[in-house]
C-alpha positions in Angstrom: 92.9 104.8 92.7 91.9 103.6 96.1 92.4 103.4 99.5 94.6 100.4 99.9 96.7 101.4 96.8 98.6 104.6 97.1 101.5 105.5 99.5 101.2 107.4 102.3 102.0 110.7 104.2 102.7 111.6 107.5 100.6 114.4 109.5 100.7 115.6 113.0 98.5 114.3 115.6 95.4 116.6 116.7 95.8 118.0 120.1 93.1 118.2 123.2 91.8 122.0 122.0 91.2 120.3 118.2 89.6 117.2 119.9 87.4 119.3 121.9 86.3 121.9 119.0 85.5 118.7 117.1 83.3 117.2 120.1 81.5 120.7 120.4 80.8 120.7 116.8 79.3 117.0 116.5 76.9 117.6 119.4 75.7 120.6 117.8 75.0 119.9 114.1 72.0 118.5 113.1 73.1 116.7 110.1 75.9 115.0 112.0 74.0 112.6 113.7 75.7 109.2 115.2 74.9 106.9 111.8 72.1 104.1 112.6 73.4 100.6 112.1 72.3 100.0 108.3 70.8 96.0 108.1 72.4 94.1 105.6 70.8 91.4 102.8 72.4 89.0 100.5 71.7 88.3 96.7 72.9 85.8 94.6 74.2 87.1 91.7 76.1 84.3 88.7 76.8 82.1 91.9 78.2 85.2 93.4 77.2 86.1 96.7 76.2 90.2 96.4 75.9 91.9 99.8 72.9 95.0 99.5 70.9 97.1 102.0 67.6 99.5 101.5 66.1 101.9 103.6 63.0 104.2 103.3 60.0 104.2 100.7 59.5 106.4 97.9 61.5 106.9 94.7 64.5 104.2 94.2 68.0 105.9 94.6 71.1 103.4 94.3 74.3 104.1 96.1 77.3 102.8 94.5 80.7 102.9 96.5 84.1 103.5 95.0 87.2 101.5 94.4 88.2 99.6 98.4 85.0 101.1 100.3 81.6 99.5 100.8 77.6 100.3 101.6 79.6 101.5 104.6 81.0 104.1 103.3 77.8 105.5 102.7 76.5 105.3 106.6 76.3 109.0 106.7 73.8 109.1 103.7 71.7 106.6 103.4 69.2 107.5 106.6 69.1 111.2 105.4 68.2 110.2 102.0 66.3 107.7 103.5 64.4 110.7 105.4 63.9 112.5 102.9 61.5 110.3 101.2 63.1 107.9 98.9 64.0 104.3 98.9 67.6 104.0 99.4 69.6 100.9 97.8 73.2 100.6 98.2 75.2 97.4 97.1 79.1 95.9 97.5 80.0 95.8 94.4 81.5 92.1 94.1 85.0 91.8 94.8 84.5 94.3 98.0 82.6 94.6 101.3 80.7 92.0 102.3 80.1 90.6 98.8 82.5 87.7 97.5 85.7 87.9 96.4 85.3 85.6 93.2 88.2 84.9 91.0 87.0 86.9 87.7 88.4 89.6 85.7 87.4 92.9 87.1 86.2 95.8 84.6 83.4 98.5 84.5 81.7 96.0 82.5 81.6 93.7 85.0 80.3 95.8 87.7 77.6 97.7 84.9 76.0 93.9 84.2 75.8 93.4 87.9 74.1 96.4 88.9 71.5 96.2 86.0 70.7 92.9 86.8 70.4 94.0 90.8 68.1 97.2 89.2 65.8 93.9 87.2 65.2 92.0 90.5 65.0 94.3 93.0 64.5 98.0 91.7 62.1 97.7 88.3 61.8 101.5 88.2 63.3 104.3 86.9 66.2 104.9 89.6 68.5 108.0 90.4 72.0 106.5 90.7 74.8 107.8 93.3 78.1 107.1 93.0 81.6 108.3 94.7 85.1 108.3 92.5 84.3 104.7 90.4 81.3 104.3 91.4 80.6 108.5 90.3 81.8 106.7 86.9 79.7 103.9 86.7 76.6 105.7 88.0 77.3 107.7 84.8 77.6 104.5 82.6 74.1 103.4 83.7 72.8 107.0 83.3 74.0 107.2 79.7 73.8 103.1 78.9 70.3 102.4 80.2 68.0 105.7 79.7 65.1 103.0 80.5 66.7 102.3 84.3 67.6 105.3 85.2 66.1 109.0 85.9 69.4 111.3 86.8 72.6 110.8 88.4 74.6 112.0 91.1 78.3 111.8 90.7 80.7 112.6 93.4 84.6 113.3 93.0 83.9 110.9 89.3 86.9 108.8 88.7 87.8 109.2 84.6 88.9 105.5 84.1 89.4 102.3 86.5 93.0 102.8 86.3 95.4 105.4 85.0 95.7 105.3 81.1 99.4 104.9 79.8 98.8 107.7 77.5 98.1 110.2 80.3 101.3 109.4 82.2 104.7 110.5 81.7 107.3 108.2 80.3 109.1 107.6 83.8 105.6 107.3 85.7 104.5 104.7 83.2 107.4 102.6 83.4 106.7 102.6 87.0 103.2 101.8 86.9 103.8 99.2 84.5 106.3 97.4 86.8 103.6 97.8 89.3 100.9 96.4 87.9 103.4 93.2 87.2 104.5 93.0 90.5 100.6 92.9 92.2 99.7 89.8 89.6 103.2 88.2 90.9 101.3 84.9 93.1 104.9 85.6 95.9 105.6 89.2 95.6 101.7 90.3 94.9 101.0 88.7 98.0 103.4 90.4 100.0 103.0 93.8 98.7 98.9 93.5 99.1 99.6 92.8 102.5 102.1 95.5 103.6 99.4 98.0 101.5 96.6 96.5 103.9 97.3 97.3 107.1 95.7 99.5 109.4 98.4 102.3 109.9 99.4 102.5 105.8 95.2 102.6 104.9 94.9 105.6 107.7 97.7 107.2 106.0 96.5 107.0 102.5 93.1 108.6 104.5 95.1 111.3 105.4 96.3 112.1 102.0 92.4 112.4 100.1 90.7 113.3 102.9 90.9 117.0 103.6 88.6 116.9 106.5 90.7 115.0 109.5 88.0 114.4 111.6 86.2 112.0 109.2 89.3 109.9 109.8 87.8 107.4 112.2 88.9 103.7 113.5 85.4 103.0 112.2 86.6 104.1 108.7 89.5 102.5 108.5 88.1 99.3 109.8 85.8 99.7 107.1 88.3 99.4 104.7 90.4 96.9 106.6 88.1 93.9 107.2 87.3 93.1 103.3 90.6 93.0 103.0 90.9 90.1 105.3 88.9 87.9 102.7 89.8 84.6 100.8 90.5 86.2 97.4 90.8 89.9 97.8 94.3 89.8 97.1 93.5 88.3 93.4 90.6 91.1 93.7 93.6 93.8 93.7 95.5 92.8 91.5 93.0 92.0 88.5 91.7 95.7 89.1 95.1 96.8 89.0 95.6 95.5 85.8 92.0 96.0 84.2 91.5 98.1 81.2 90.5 101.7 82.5 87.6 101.7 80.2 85.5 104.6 78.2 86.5 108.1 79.7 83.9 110.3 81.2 83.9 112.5 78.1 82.6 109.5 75.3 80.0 108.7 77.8 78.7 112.2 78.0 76.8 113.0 74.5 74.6 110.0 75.5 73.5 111.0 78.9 69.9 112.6 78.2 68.8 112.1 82.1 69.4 115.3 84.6 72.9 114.8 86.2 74.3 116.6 89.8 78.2 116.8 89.7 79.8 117.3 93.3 83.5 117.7 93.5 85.8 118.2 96.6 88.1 121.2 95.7 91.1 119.7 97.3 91.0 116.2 95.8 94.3 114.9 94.7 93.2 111.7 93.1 90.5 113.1 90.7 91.8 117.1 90.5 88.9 119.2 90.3 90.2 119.9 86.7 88.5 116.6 85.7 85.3 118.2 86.1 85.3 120.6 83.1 83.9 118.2 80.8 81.2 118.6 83.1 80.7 122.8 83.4 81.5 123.1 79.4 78.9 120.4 78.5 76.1 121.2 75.8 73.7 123.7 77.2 70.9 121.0 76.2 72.3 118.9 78.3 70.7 119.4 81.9 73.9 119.3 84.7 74.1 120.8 87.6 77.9 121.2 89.0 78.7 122.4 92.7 82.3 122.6 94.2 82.8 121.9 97.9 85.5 123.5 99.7 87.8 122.6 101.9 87.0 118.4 101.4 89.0 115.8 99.2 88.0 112.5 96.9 84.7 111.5 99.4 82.7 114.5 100.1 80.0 112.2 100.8 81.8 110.8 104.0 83.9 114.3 104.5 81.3 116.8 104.5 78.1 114.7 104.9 76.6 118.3 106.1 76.8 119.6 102.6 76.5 116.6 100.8 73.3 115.4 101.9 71.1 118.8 101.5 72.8 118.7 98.1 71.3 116.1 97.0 68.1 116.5 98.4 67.0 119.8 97.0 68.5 118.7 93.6 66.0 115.2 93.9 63.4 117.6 94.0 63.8 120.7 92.1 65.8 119.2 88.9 63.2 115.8 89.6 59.9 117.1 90.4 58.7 117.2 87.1 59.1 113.3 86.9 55.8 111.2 86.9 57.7 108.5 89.3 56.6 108.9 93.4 
């Protein structure tokens, strides 16, 4: 369920008349601006170093990145948002980016202490929290966990479960994951396979696959995901997510959440099907969701279609917000 962890397919090459329609575009759309370099901080977390970033004043928002991405996966957002008048904070969760690659087991959990504990020291105010496929999932953990932390959410393309549960797969399919998942933890053959998986050409096509929108495929994405890959550790990082318990599905969490909620799915996504999101639309009427389909764009509208994505959010923050007492 991420980008150095699925096989690949092959796609033609864009030729000169593509390249130049997408030049013309990018020059003349506002929101797609070239992304400001976004200043990075460090924060000791358990021992742990935790790599964050903030930008802007106003109401707290906290980005939180999916499975193999980083804050820079969120370089399209964050001075929009930013813009628009709130204080942005994104964070690596540990294991990826820039924060360390510490040899712990990896769960939901893990990942939901860290960020409250981030929220305690740095945040102290009711926050809206923004997530993309696992982080979508844990953004709705915190909403539904920690009504105290948190005023809404935003969940993009949410992911139902760190992994695949055995229960959802076919017979053959399980017996292949569950060989899988053996092989990663293997110390020899784990090794090997996380570093085939890595590199550049196999991450660009896995890009290829979830992202419908080819032009958001950039050496500066794929680098992205490359470098943390490169780490002491983030082979061990792999394979304990790999083998992690997928944790409480999107529909247990639900019936708790009593904090607004905007749901944003890609229409063509082929890791978390658009199907997922019915839970969402057939929710309690009490319960105040908001749910918007984007077409044409895969598993990171956020990064695909930052042109949609960003307004989104924006005019949601203030007409499904604006009766909160919080600046």
């Amino acid at each position: 369920m991420g980008f150095l962890a699925l096989p690949s397919l092959d796609v033609l090459d864009y030729d000169k008349e593509s390249l130049l329609n997408l030049i013309i575009e990018t020059v003349t759309t506002q929101q797609l601006r070239l992304p400001t370099a976004i200043a990075k901080e460090t924060w000791i977390w358990n021992g742990h170093k935790v790599q964050y970033a903030v930008q802007g004043v106003g109401r707290p928002l906290l980005l939180i990145h999916g499975f193999g991405a980083s804050i820079g996966h969120w370089r399209k957002n964050i001075p929009a948002l930013a813009e628009g008048g709130y204080r942005v904070f994104a964070l690596d969760l540990l294991g990826f980016g820039g924060s360390d690659k510490a040899p712990l087991n990896y769960t939901l959990e893990l990942w939901e202490e860290l960020i409250t504990d981030f929220w305690t020291e740095h945040i102290q105010e009711p926050t809206v929290f923004i997530g993309n496929s696992i982080g979508a999932l844990l953004s709705l953990m915190l909403v539904a966990n920690h009504p105290e932390k948190s005023a809404g959410g935003v969940l993009i393309n949410c992911a139902g479960g760190l992994n695949h549960r055995p229960e959802e797969l076919n017979p053959p399919l399980r017996l292949v994951m569950g060989t899988f998942s053996k092989l990663v933890s293997s110390p020899t053959v784990g090794t090997f396979l996380f570093n085939r998986i890595r590199q550049k050409h196999r991450i660009r096509n896995t890009l290829r696959q979830v992202y419908r929108n080819r032009e958001a495929i950039t050496d500066e994405l794929v680098d992205l995901l490359y470098e943390p890959s490169c780490d002491v550790g983030a082979q061990k990082v792999f394979a304990s997510i790999l083998t992690a318990p997928p944790g409480t599905p999107p529909s247990e969490i639900l019936p708790n959440v009593t904090h607004p909620l905007l749901v944003l799915w890609g229409e063509d996504d082929p890791w978390t099907p658009i199907a997922g999101s019915r839970i969402f639309q057939q929710s309690h009427p009490d319960r105040t969701i908001t749910f918007k389909s984007i077409p044409n764009t895969g598993h990171c509208p956020h990064d695909e279609r930052p042109e949609v994505v960003n307004p989104l959010i924006l005019d949601w923050l203030k007409t499904s917000l604006s009766g909160n007492s919080n600046p």
